[in-house]
Amino acid sequence: MNNLNDLDRVAKSITELKEKVPLVQCITNYVTINDCANILLAFGASPAMCEAYDEVFNFVKLSSALYINVGTLTKEQEEAAVLASISAKMNNIPVVLDPVACGAIPRKLSVINRIFELGRVDIIKGNIGEIKFLAGEASKVRGVDSLENSEGALESCIRLANKLNCVVVATGKEDFITDGKRSAAIQNGTEMLTKVTGSGCMLGALCGGMAGSCEDKFIAAVAAVLSMNIAGEGAYEEAKVPGTFKVKLMDHIYCLSEEKLKEEGKVIWK
Amino acid sequence: MNNLNDLDRVAKSITELKEKVPLVQCITNYVTINDCANILLAFGASPAMCEAYDEVFNFVKLSSALYINVGTLTKEQEEAAVLASISAKMNNIPVVLDPVACGAIPRKLSVINRIFELGRVDIIKGNIGEIKFLAGEASKVRGVDSLENSEGALESCIRLANKLNCVVVATGKEDFITDGKRSAAIQNGTEMLTKVTGSGCMLGALCGGMAGSCEDKFIAAVAAVLSMNIAGEGAYEEAKVPGTFKVKLMDHIYCLSEEKLKEEGKVIWK
Amino acid sequence: MNNLNDLDRVAKSITELKEKVPLVQCITNYVTINDCANILLAFGASPAMCEAYDEVFNFVKLSSALYINVGTLTKEQEEAAVLASISAKMNNIPVVLDPVACGAIPRKLSVINRIFELGRVDIIKGNIGEIKFLAGEASKVRGVDSLENSEGALESCIRLANKLNCVVVATGKEDFITDGKRSAAIQNGTEMLTKVTGSGCMLGALCGGMAGSCEDKFIAAVAAVLSMNIAGEGAYEEAKVPGTFKVKLMDHIYCLSEEKLKEEGKVIWK
């Protein structure tokens, strides 16, 4: 596999997103819903947060992609998430799933299972603890946080990707993306992303944006992770404190370009 | 009509708001609820987000104005919104309605219709696509966004204002306000307002603030739109990127003064 | 009582929090839920916003502390809040209660009463109006805001602390903390904290963080109030406008240190 060409494709995909302006329908937790909307706008996508169960089935048809985050699903959102995923399956709309806290809270897993059973999932994005848990492995988590290091993480991702037949993203000190055959490790990023709430959710939303404009979901996921991490590095260069950092993160997502991704991307293709 | 005098009245009305500190009861979507509260505080009003159906009827009585935004109404919020509008009618409290996505999602229209049937509405504020839709005209929308240009927009506003007997605000490249007899077009503003989520909701909240302190709802709506757009221009002067822009927007709303509105306001009275 | 030693203990407690990284489970209003999560992260704690009634009972067991804010409780949140407080009682987890608007909205009081009856409360943090109301005294409130001055405030706090057998925090121009025997008045702070939404909720969340890492809940509450107020002063030094102020507030919370608290803390022990 030609690495240069792959990074080129990834970089190009963010220009394509800006041209297509995908409509990303999000059902997500209320903690970071505003951040998810803002980062999608800054990225060049068009967010919509339609989550009533009597609205969502039809609204998904109009969307370019569906993002489901199970962080704090209310009962209404739970129904809406399952219905939306069914609509996505029937209408061929790509779905990104963020399995927040699935290892710590049993209900999350039952919602996730229903989405897999009745709907579709193109990309799962979790932290390493969540991904290992979904892969059926022992996994250390604490609330919504993973206590896992990177050891064996890529292998878990590949196993899960093959089991569920979708792209898997696992975030941590290093980030891994795989579709079961092709894999990548991203070495950009900054720990400051863990000091603001919603970094994970925002990355999930970006995956939704990319899934809505890029046919190859592996490339889409790599582009989303790389964008988040390079923007994070830029923000951290300007601000070592979390309040200002988060504001700058939005600014840097807005200013991302194909060229920047090519120059600064540190992707190890595997 | 004497233009100078009208702009004077508009400008004066924001000083009056700061003196009265109207209590604005909001039932609004969770995407931008924090922004709505913050902008009302920065503007000089006092926000409250009381939305339980067993609280809202009585709470509206204590309020200076009610702001209803149907962006992502849960079932509880839907009941509360209708009840609140009934309480507003019975207790003579002005109501501002933000008919988010009414053209794309049929349920929105049914909620809006109940509010008109059972409650009251003093100001409707939507984007041009939403206003045209409510006026019964062909309208191009995409999710929550309007794809309409300004052509014929004022005429649609006037038609709707006369049909519903309320003030109508339509936002777009140019913003229009009318009570069916008097009309104004605002030429201040910046496109950056469309790159952050919640600009529309925040404007709706400001309309709520103004409706709570200014008897003449046409003047109130013009003041809200002008305030938002002039603050937006100030923020954009300092920040060309959306994260920082949104922060500065709050700062500039806070710093608005009667004098600034008079100096910088570009209002075409019609 | 040795004042120097007490301030030393307070200051030391924030270092201990950073070492322990308490997991703070929050059930809070959607207006400021993002702010509460961010300020806990910046402070050095780990926030979780688990609020489904079929998740919360077990999740509380994993937590270091529980923060309940009744600002805009949905019916699901109401059930979850009561269940969570029961779980906290059974599992010996400290609870911080924020009785938002209890004086203006009767339903709040019935939820609060159930929490006291079935669960436990270690710290109540309200504005002076709310605290006076809970103490059974005449109290002037307007929506979520107190119109009370500091007169008699400490006495009301002490009465309430003895009645409910918990630590009481009353915020206002001056802030008071008491466990019924020991009391403190904090003279740090800035009025700009009242110009951004969520200052009170964020302080409640910080009380939750401190309650999760500090055995002595009186010291814990003093540390939370002092941290908020000193960070507020630092932010106000850099920014006289609310948008930027709020961003800087997070930055300053992140930069707090034991030394800073000892140098800048203005605590009157009573």
PDB file of N, CA, C and O in Angstrom, chain C residues 59-123:
ATOM      1  N   PHE C  59     -24.693   3.045  39.105  1.00  0.00           N
ATOM      2  CA  PHE C  59     -23.566   3.905  38.754  1.00  0.00           C
ATOM      3  C   PHE C  59     -23.085   4.715  39.961  1.00  0.00           C
ATOM      4  O   PHE C  59     -21.887   4.963  40.112  1.00  0.00           O
ATOM      5  N   VAL C  60     -24.031   5.107  40.808  1.00  0.00           N
ATOM      6  CA  VAL C  60     -23.644   5.878  41.996  1.00  0.00           C
ATOM      7  C   VAL C  60     -22.651   5.095  42.864  1.00  0.00           C
ATOM      8  O   VAL C  60     -21.739   5.674  43.465  1.00  0.00           O
ATOM      9  N   LYS C  61     -22.814   3.783  42.904  1.00  0.00           N
ATOM     10  CA  LYS C  61     -21.891   2.950  43.703  1.00  0.00           C
ATOM     11  C   LYS C  61     -20.441   3.120  43.276  1.00  0.00           C
ATOM     12  O   LYS C  61     -19.522   2.953  44.082  1.00  0.00           O
ATOM     13  N   LEU C  62     -20.236   3.380  41.999  1.00  0.00           N
ATOM     14  CA  LEU C  62     -18.874   3.522  41.466  1.00  0.00           C
ATOM     15  C   LEU C  62     -18.316   4.919  41.699  1.00  0.00           C
ATOM     16  O   LEU C  62     -17.150   5.184  41.415  1.00  0.00           O
ATOM     17  N   SER C  63     -19.157   5.850  42.162  1.00  0.00           N
ATOM     18  CA  SER C  63     -18.784   7.266  42.190  1.00  0.00           C
ATOM     19  C   SER C  63     -18.162   7.654  43.523  1.00  0.00           C
ATOM     20  O   SER C  63     -18.372   6.994  44.538  1.00  0.00           O
ATOM     21  N   SER C  64     -17.421   8.751  43.488  1.00  0.00           N
ATOM     22  CA  SER C  64     -16.867   9.308  44.724  1.00  0.00           C
ATOM     23  C   SER C  64     -17.856  10.267  45.381  1.00  0.00           C
ATOM     24  O   SER C  64     -17.800  10.503  46.584  1.00  0.00           O
ATOM     25  N   ALA C  65     -18.730  10.866  44.558  1.00  0.00           N
ATOM     26  CA  ALA C  65     -19.722  11.802  45.091  1.00  0.00           C
ATOM     27  C   ALA C  65     -20.846  11.951  44.078  1.00  0.00           C
ATOM     28  O   ALA C  65     -20.682  11.634  42.893  1.00  0.00           O
ATOM     29  N   LEU C  66     -21.970  12.436  44.579  1.00  0.00           N
ATOM     30  CA  LEU C  66     -23.152  12.657  43.731  1.00  0.00           C
ATOM     31  C   LEU C  66     -23.545  14.118  43.825  1.00  0.00           C
ATOM     32  O   LEU C  66     -23.673  14.656  44.925  1.00  0.00           O
ATOM     33  N   TYR C  67     -23.731  14.757  42.667  1.00  0.00           N
ATOM     34  CA  TYR C  67     -24.204  16.146  42.637  1.00  0.00           C
ATOM     35  C   TYR C  67     -25.593  16.170  42.015  1.00  0.00           C
ATOM     36  O   TYR C  67     -25.775  15.711  40.886  1.00  0.00           O
ATOM     37  N   ILE C  68     -26.551  16.703  42.752  1.00  0.00           N
ATOM     38  CA  ILE C  68     -27.920  16.821  42.235  1.00  0.00           C
ATOM     39  C   ILE C  68     -28.310  18.289  42.173  1.00  0.00           C
ATOM     40  O   ILE C  68     -28.259  18.998  43.173  1.00  0.00           O
ATOM     41  N   ASN C  69     -28.720  18.714  40.986  1.00  0.00           N
ATOM     42  CA  ASN C  69     -29.143  20.098  40.752  1.00  0.00           C
ATOM     43  C   ASN C  69     -30.559  20.025  40.189  1.00  0.00           C
ATOM     44  O   ASN C  69     -30.781  19.387  39.150  1.00  0.00           O
ATOM     45  N   VAL C  70     -31.522  20.650  40.876  1.00  0.00           N
ATOM     46  CA  VAL C  70     -32.920  20.501  40.468  1.00  0.00           C
ATOM     47  C   VAL C  70     -33.386  21.597  39.503  1.00  0.00           C
ATOM     48  O   VAL C  70     -34.585  21.767  39.285  1.00  0.00           O
ATOM     49  N   GLY C  71     -32.431  22.277  38.887  1.00  0.00           N
ATOM     50  CA  GLY C  71     -32.735  23.425  38.016  1.00  0.00           C
ATOM     51  C   GLY C  71     -33.823  23.169  37.001  1.00  0.00           C
ATOM     52  O   GLY C  71     -34.795  23.913  36.917  1.00  0.00           O
ATOM     53  N   THR C  72     -33.678  22.162  36.171  1.00  0.00           N
ATOM     54  CA  THR C  72     -34.717  21.882  35.167  1.00  0.00           C
ATOM     55  C   THR C  72     -34.987  20.395  35.065  1.00  0.00           C
ATOM     56  O   THR C  72     -35.020  19.845  33.990  1.00  0.00           O
ATOM     57  N   LEU C  73     -35.169  19.735  36.177  1.00  0.00           N
ATOM     58  CA  LEU C  73     -35.387  18.287  36.207  1.00  0.00           C
ATOM     59  C   LEU C  73     -36.524  17.856  35.287  1.00  0.00           C
ATOM     60  O   LEU C  73     -37.677  18.259  35.466  1.00  0.00           O
ATOM     61  N   THR C  74     -36.207  16.989  34.329  1.00  0.00           N
ATOM     62  CA  THR C  74     -37.272  16.299  33.614  1.00  0.00           C
ATOM     63  C   THR C  74     -37.827  15.215  34.540  1.00  0.00           C
ATOM     64  O   THR C  74     -37.266  14.928  35.591  1.00  0.00           O
ATOM     65  N   LYS C  75     -38.932  14.597  34.113  1.00  0.00           N
ATOM     66  CA  LYS C  75     -39.500  13.528  34.948  1.00  0.00           C
ATOM     67  C   LYS C  75     -38.496  12.384  35.097  1.00  0.00           C
ATOM     68  O   LYS C  75     -38.389  11.782  36.169  1.00  0.00           O
ATOM     69  N   GLU C  76     -37.796  12.070  34.012  1.00  0.00           N
ATOM     70  CA  GLU C  76     -36.785  10.999  34.117  1.00  0.00           C
ATOM     71  C   GLU C  76     -35.683  11.377  35.085  1.00  0.00           C
ATOM     72  O   GLU C  76     -35.236  10.562  35.887  1.00  0.00           O
ATOM     73  N   GLN C  77     -35.247  12.616  35.007  1.00  0.00           N
ATOM     74  CA  GLN C  77     -34.191  13.070  35.915  1.00  0.00           C
ATOM     75  C   GLN C  77     -34.679  13.073  37.360  1.00  0.00           C
ATOM     76  O   GLN C  77     -33.914  12.781  38.272  1.00  0.00           O
ATOM     77  N   GLU C  78     -35.950  13.438  37.546  1.00  0.00           N
ATOM     78  CA  GLU C  78     -36.487  13.459  38.903  1.00  0.00           C
ATOM     79  C   GLU C  78     -36.425  12.068  39.537  1.00  0.00           C
ATOM     80  O   GLU C  78     -35.919  11.901  40.650  1.00  0.00           O
ATOM     81  N   GLU C  79     -36.906  11.082  38.803  1.00  0.00           N
ATOM     82  CA  GLU C  79     -36.814   9.702  39.305  1.00  0.00           C
ATOM     83  C   GLU C  79     -35.360   9.328  39.559  1.00  0.00           C
ATOM     84  O   GLU C  79     -35.027   8.699  40.565  1.00  0.00           O
ATOM     85  N   ALA C  80     -34.513   9.680  38.620  1.00  0.00           N
ATOM     86  CA  ALA C  80     -33.099   9.316  38.736  1.00  0.00           C
ATOM     87  C   ALA C  80     -32.458   9.990  39.940  1.00  0.00           C
ATOM     88  O   ALA C  80     -31.644   9.390  40.647  1.00  0.00           O
ATOM     89  N   ALA C  81     -32.830  11.236  40.185  1.00  0.00           N
ATOM     90  CA  ALA C  81     -32.232  11.976  41.298  1.00  0.00           C
ATOM     91  C   ALA C  81     -32.594  11.331  42.633  1.00  0.00           C
ATOM     92  O   ALA C  81     -31.742  11.147  43.509  1.00  0.00           O
ATOM     93  N   VAL C  82     -33.874  10.960  42.772  1.00  0.00           N
ATOM     94  CA  VAL C  82     -34.294  10.338  44.021  1.00  0.00           C
ATOM     95  C   VAL C  82     -33.623   8.973  44.182  1.00  0.00           C
ATOM     96  O   VAL C  82     -33.060   8.648  45.234  1.00  0.00           O
ATOM     97  N   LEU C  83     -33.661   8.167  43.123  1.00  0.00           N
ATOM     98  CA  LEU C  83     -32.992   6.862  43.174  1.00  0.00           C
ATOM     99  C   LEU C  83     -31.508   6.999  43.488  1.00  0.00           C
ATOM    100  O   LEU C  83     -30.940   6.230  44.267  1.00  0.00           O
ATOM    101  N   ALA C  84     -30.876   7.963  42.851  1.00  0.00           N
ATOM    102  CA  ALA C  84     -29.435   8.146  43.061  1.00  0.00           C
ATOM    103  C   ALA C  84     -29.157   8.502  44.511  1.00  0.00           C
ATOM    104  O   ALA C  84     -28.192   8.001  45.106  1.00  0.00           O
ATOM    105  N   SER C  85     -30.018   9.333  45.095  1.00  0.00           N
ATOM    106  CA  SER C  85     -29.777   9.731  46.482  1.00  0.00           C
ATOM    107  C   SER C  85     -29.990   8.547  47.430  1.00  0.00           C
ATOM    108  O   SER C  85     -29.321   8.432  48.450  1.00  0.00           O
ATOM    109  N   ILE C  86     -30.919   7.659  47.078  1.00  0.00           N
ATOM    110  CA  ILE C  86     -31.116   6.442  47.879  1.00  0.00           C
ATOM    111  C   ILE C  86     -29.880   5.551  47.781  1.00  0.00           C
ATOM    112  O   ILE C  86     -29.369   5.032  48.780  1.00  0.00           O
ATOM    113  N   SER C  87     -29.385   5.400  46.567  1.00  0.00           N
ATOM    114  CA  SER C  87     -28.183   4.593  46.370  1.00  0.00           C
ATOM    115  C   SER C  87     -27.011   5.187  47.143  1.00  0.00           C
ATOM    116  O   SER C  87     -26.212   4.469  47.751  1.00  0.00           O
ATOM    117  N   ALA C  88     -26.922   6.511  47.129  1.00  0.00           N
ATOM    118  CA  ALA C  88     -25.837   7.183  47.856  1.00  0.00           C
ATOM    119  C   ALA C  88     -25.928   6.894  49.348  1.00  0.00           C
ATOM    120  O   ALA C  88     -24.921   6.638  50.014  1.00  0.00           O
ATOM    121  N   LYS C  89     -27.148   6.911  49.858  1.00  0.00           N
ATOM    122  CA  LYS C  89     -27.335   6.621  51.279  1.00  0.00           C
ATOM    123  C   LYS C  89     -26.910   5.189  51.605  1.00  0.00           C
ATOM    124  O   LYS C  89     -26.188   4.941  52.578  1.00  0.00           O
ATOM    125  N   MET C  90     -27.344   4.259  50.785  1.00  0.00           N
ATOM    126  CA  MET C  90     -27.030   2.852  51.032  1.00  0.00           C
ATOM    127  C   MET C  90     -25.545   2.549  50.853  1.00  0.00           C
ATOM    128  O   MET C  90     -25.022   1.624  51.467  1.00  0.00           O
ATOM    129  N   ASN C  91     -24.900   3.299  49.988  1.00  0.00           N
ATOM    130  CA  ASN C  91     -23.511   2.987  49.658  1.00  0.00           C
ATOM    131  C   ASN C  91     -22.517   3.993  50.231  1.00  0.00           C
ATOM    132  O   ASN C  91     -21.344   3.978  49.869  1.00  0.00           O
ATOM    133  N   ASN C  92     -23.034   4.858  51.103  1.00  0.00           N
ATOM    134  CA  ASN C  92     -22.160   5.794  51.796  1.00  0.00           C
ATOM    135  C   ASN C  92     -21.385   6.725  50.863  1.00  0.00           C
ATOM    136  O   ASN C  92     -20.182   6.933  51.022  1.00  0.00           O
ATOM    137  N   ILE C  93     -22.110   7.265  49.895  1.00  0.00           N
ATOM    138  CA  ILE C  93     -21.514   8.217  48.940  1.00  0.00           C
ATOM    139  C   ILE C  93     -22.004   9.611  49.310  1.00  0.00           C
ATOM    140  O   ILE C  93     -23.209   9.826  49.462  1.00  0.00           O
ATOM    141  N   PRO C  94     -21.134  10.594  49.440  1.00  0.00           N
ATOM    142  CA  PRO C  94     -21.592  11.946  49.796  1.00  0.00           C
ATOM    143  C   PRO C  94     -22.411  12.602  48.683  1.00  0.00           C
ATOM    144  O   PRO C  94     -22.159  12.382  47.503  1.00  0.00           O
ATOM    145  N   VAL C  95     -23.368  13.415  49.093  1.00  0.00           N
ATOM    146  CA  VAL C  95     -24.288  14.054  48.138  1.00  0.00           C
ATOM    147  C   VAL C  95     -24.279  15.566  48.323  1.00  0.00           C
ATOM    148  O   VAL C  95     -24.355  16.066  49.449  1.00  0.00           O
ATOM    149  N   VAL C  96     -24.195  16.275  47.214  1.00  0.00           N
ATOM    150  CA  VAL C  96     -24.325  17.734  47.203  1.00  0.00           C
ATOM    151  C   VAL C  96     -25.624  18.076  46.497  1.00  0.00           C
ATOM    152  O   VAL C  96     -25.886  17.570  45.399  1.00  0.00           O
ATOM    153  N   LEU C  97     -26.436  18.921  47.120  1.00  0.00           N
ATOM    154  CA  LEU C  97     -27.735  19.283  46.554  1.00  0.00           C
ATOM    155  C   LEU C  97     -27.779  20.773  46.234  1.00  0.00           C
ATOM    156  O   LEU C  97     -27.450  21.602  47.074  1.00  0.00           O
ATOM    157  N   ASP C  98     -28.214  21.081  45.014  1.00  0.00           N
ATOM    158  CA  ASP C  98     -28.359  22.466  44.579  1.00  0.00           C
ATOM    159  C   ASP C  98     -29.851  22.739  44.400  1.00  0.00           C
ATOM    160  O   ASP C  98     -30.442  22.313  43.405  1.00  0.00           O
ATOM    161  N   PRO C  99     -30.493  23.440  45.342  1.00  0.00           N
ATOM    162  CA  PRO C  99     -31.955  23.563  45.342  1.00  0.00           C
ATOM    163  C   PRO C  99     -32.448  24.724  44.484  1.00  0.00           C
ATOM    164  O   PRO C  99     -33.238  25.553  44.948  1.00  0.00           O
ATOM    165  N   VAL C 100     -32.015  24.743  43.217  1.00  0.00           N
ATOM    166  CA  VAL C 100     -32.299  25.875  42.325  1.00  0.00           C
ATOM    167  C   VAL C 100     -33.788  26.213  42.303  1.00  0.00           C
ATOM    168  O   VAL C 100     -34.622  25.326  42.106  1.00  0.00           O
ATOM    169  N   ALA C 101     -34.100  27.464  42.507  1.00  0.00           N
ATOM    170  CA  ALA C 101     -35.468  27.984  42.349  1.00  0.00           C
ATOM    171  C   ALA C 101     -36.473  27.369  43.307  1.00  0.00           C
ATOM    172  O   ALA C 101     -37.680  27.424  43.058  1.00  0.00           O
ATOM    173  N   CYS C 102     -36.000  26.791  44.420  1.00  0.00           N
ATOM    174  CA  CYS C 102     -36.932  26.118  45.342  1.00  0.00           C
ATOM    175  C   CYS C 102     -37.948  27.093  45.930  1.00  0.00           C
ATOM    176  O   CYS C 102     -39.051  26.686  46.306  1.00  0.00           O
ATOM    177  N   GLY C 103     -37.599  28.348  45.984  1.00  0.00           N
ATOM    178  CA  GLY C 103     -38.518  29.332  46.536  1.00  0.00           C
ATOM    179  C   GLY C 103     -39.569  29.783  45.550  1.00  0.00           C
ATOM    180  O   GLY C 103     -40.643  30.238  45.928  1.00  0.00           O
ATOM    181  N   ALA C 104     -39.279  29.653  44.264  1.00  0.00           N
ATOM    182  CA  ALA C 104     -40.194  30.159  43.239  1.00  0.00           C
ATOM    183  C   ALA C 104     -41.099  29.071  42.679  1.00  0.00           C
ATOM    184  O   ALA C 104     -42.162  29.350  42.154  1.00  0.00           O
ATOM    185  N   ILE C 105     -40.665  27.806  42.749  1.00  0.00           N
ATOM    186  CA  ILE C 105     -41.386  26.722  42.077  1.00  0.00           C
ATOM    187  C   ILE C 105     -41.638  25.591  43.070  1.00  0.00           C
ATOM    188  O   ILE C 105     -40.712  24.885  43.465  1.00  0.00           O
ATOM    189  N   PRO C 106     -42.919  25.404  43.457  1.00  0.00           N
ATOM    190  CA  PRO C 106     -43.233  24.420  44.498  1.00  0.00           C
ATOM    191  C   PRO C 106     -42.720  23.006  44.217  1.00  0.00           C
ATOM    192  O   PRO C 106     -42.287  22.313  45.121  1.00  0.00           O
ATOM    193  N   ARG C 107     -42.762  22.569  42.942  1.00  0.00           N
ATOM    194  CA  ARG C 107     -42.330  21.194  42.650  1.00  0.00           C
ATOM    195  C   ARG C 107     -40.903  20.930  43.112  1.00  0.00           C
ATOM    196  O   ARG C 107     -40.571  19.831  43.539  1.00  0.00           O
ATOM    197  N   LYS C 108     -40.041  21.942  43.013  1.00  0.00           N
ATOM    198  CA  LYS C 108     -38.654  21.757  43.442  1.00  0.00           C
ATOM    199  C   LYS C 108     -38.617  21.265  44.884  1.00  0.00           C
ATOM    200  O   LYS C 108     -37.847  20.381  45.232  1.00  0.00           O
ATOM    201  N   LEU C 109     -39.436  21.904  45.711  1.00  0.00           N
ATOM    202  CA  LEU C 109     -39.403  21.581  47.129  1.00  0.00           C
ATOM    203  C   LEU C 109     -39.832  20.138  47.372  1.00  0.00           C
ATOM    204  O   LEU C 109     -39.273  19.450  48.232  1.00  0.00           O
ATOM    205  N   SER C 110     -40.799  19.653  46.598  1.00  0.00           N
ATOM    206  CA  SER C 110     -41.263  18.286  46.838  1.00  0.00           C
ATOM    207  C   SER C 110     -40.161  17.298  46.447  1.00  0.00           C
ATOM    208  O   SER C 110     -39.975  16.274  47.102  1.00  0.00           O
ATOM    209  N   VAL C 111     -39.413  17.595  45.405  1.00  0.00           N
ATOM    210  CA  VAL C 111     -38.282  16.724  45.034  1.00  0.00           C
ATOM    211  C   VAL C 111     -37.205  16.769  46.116  1.00  0.00           C
ATOM    212  O   VAL C 111     -36.677  15.727  46.541  1.00  0.00           O
ATOM    213  N   ILE C 112     -36.917  17.956  46.578  1.00  0.00           N
ATOM    214  CA  ILE C 112     -35.900  18.120  47.623  1.00  0.00           C
ATOM    215  C   ILE C 112     -36.299  17.356  48.884  1.00  0.00           C
ATOM    216  O   ILE C 112     -35.487  16.659  49.494  1.00  0.00           O
ATOM    217  N   ASN C 113     -37.582  17.465  49.229  1.00  0.00           N
ATOM    218  CA  ASN C 113     -38.048  16.764  50.430  1.00  0.00           C
ATOM    219  C   ASN C 113     -37.899  15.253  50.300  1.00  0.00           C
ATOM    220  O   ASN C 113     -37.529  14.564  51.252  1.00  0.00           O
ATOM    221  N   ARG C 114     -38.198  14.730  49.123  1.00  0.00           N
ATOM    222  CA  ARG C 114     -38.044  13.286  48.926  1.00  0.00           C
ATOM    223  C   ARG C 114     -36.584  12.866  49.042  1.00  0.00           C
ATOM    224  O   ARG C 114     -36.270  11.790  49.563  1.00  0.00           O
ATOM    225  N   ILE C 115     -35.701  13.699  48.510  1.00  0.00           N
ATOM    226  CA  ILE C 115     -34.272  13.376  48.610  1.00  0.00           C
ATOM    227  C   ILE C 115     -33.837  13.346  50.076  1.00  0.00           C
ATOM    228  O   ILE C 115     -33.109  12.452  50.497  1.00  0.00           O
ATOM    229  N   PHE C 116     -34.340  14.298  50.845  1.00  0.00           N
ATOM    230  CA  PHE C 116     -33.987  14.307  52.271  1.00  0.00           C
ATOM    231  C   PHE C 116     -34.603  13.116  53.002  1.00  0.00           C
ATOM    232  O   PHE C 116     -34.002  12.532  53.896  1.00  0.00           O
ATOM    233  N   GLU C 117     -35.825  12.762  52.606  1.00  0.00           N
ATOM    234  CA  GLU C 117     -36.532  11.692  53.301  1.00  0.00           C
ATOM    235  C   GLU C 117     -35.923  10.325  52.997  1.00  0.00           C
ATOM    236  O   GLU C 117     -35.683   9.512  53.895  1.00  0.00           O
ATOM    237  N   LEU C 118     -35.644  10.096  51.715  1.00  0.00           N
ATOM    238  CA  LEU C 118     -35.224   8.750  51.297  1.00  0.00           C
ATOM    239  C   LEU C 118     -33.715   8.620  51.124  1.00  0.00           C
ATOM    240  O   LEU C 118     -33.172   7.535  51.221  1.00  0.00           O
ATOM    241  N   GLY C 119     -33.067   9.718  50.804  1.00  0.00           N
ATOM    242  CA  GLY C 119     -31.639   9.642  50.510  1.00  0.00           C
ATOM    243  C   GLY C 119     -30.809  10.331  51.560  1.00  0.00           C
ATOM    244  O   GLY C 119     -31.114  10.251  52.749  1.00  0.00           O
ATOM    245  N   ARG C 120     -29.780  11.006  51.140  1.00  0.00           N
ATOM    246  CA  ARG C 120     -28.954  11.747  52.084  1.00  0.00           C
ATOM    247  C   ARG C 120     -28.439  13.003  51.400  1.00  0.00           C
ATOM    248  O   ARG C 120     -28.347  13.078  50.169  1.00  0.00           O
ATOM    249  N   VAL C 121     -28.083  13.977  52.193  1.00  0.00           N
ATOM    250  CA  VAL C 121     -27.486  15.210  51.672  1.00  0.00           C
ATOM    251  C   VAL C 121     -26.366  15.616  52.621  1.00  0.00           C
ATOM    252  O   VAL C 121     -26.574  15.706  53.831  1.00  0.00           O
ATOM    253  N   ASP C 122     -25.198  15.851  52.062  1.00  0.00           N
ATOM    254  CA  ASP C 122     -24.049  16.268  52.884  1.00  0.00           C
ATOM    255  C   ASP C 122     -23.809  17.766  52.806  1.00  0.00           C
ATOM    256  O   ASP C 122     -23.361  18.384  53.773  1.00  0.00           O
ATOM    257  N   ILE C 123     -24.050  18.318  51.628  1.00  0.00           N
ATOM    258  CA  ILE C 123     -23.871  19.762  51.445  1.00  0.00           C
ATOM    259  C   ILE C 123     -25.055  20.293  50.642  1.00  0.00           C
ATOM    260  O   ILE C 123     -25.404  19.737  49.597  1.00  0.00           O
TER     261      ILE C 123
END
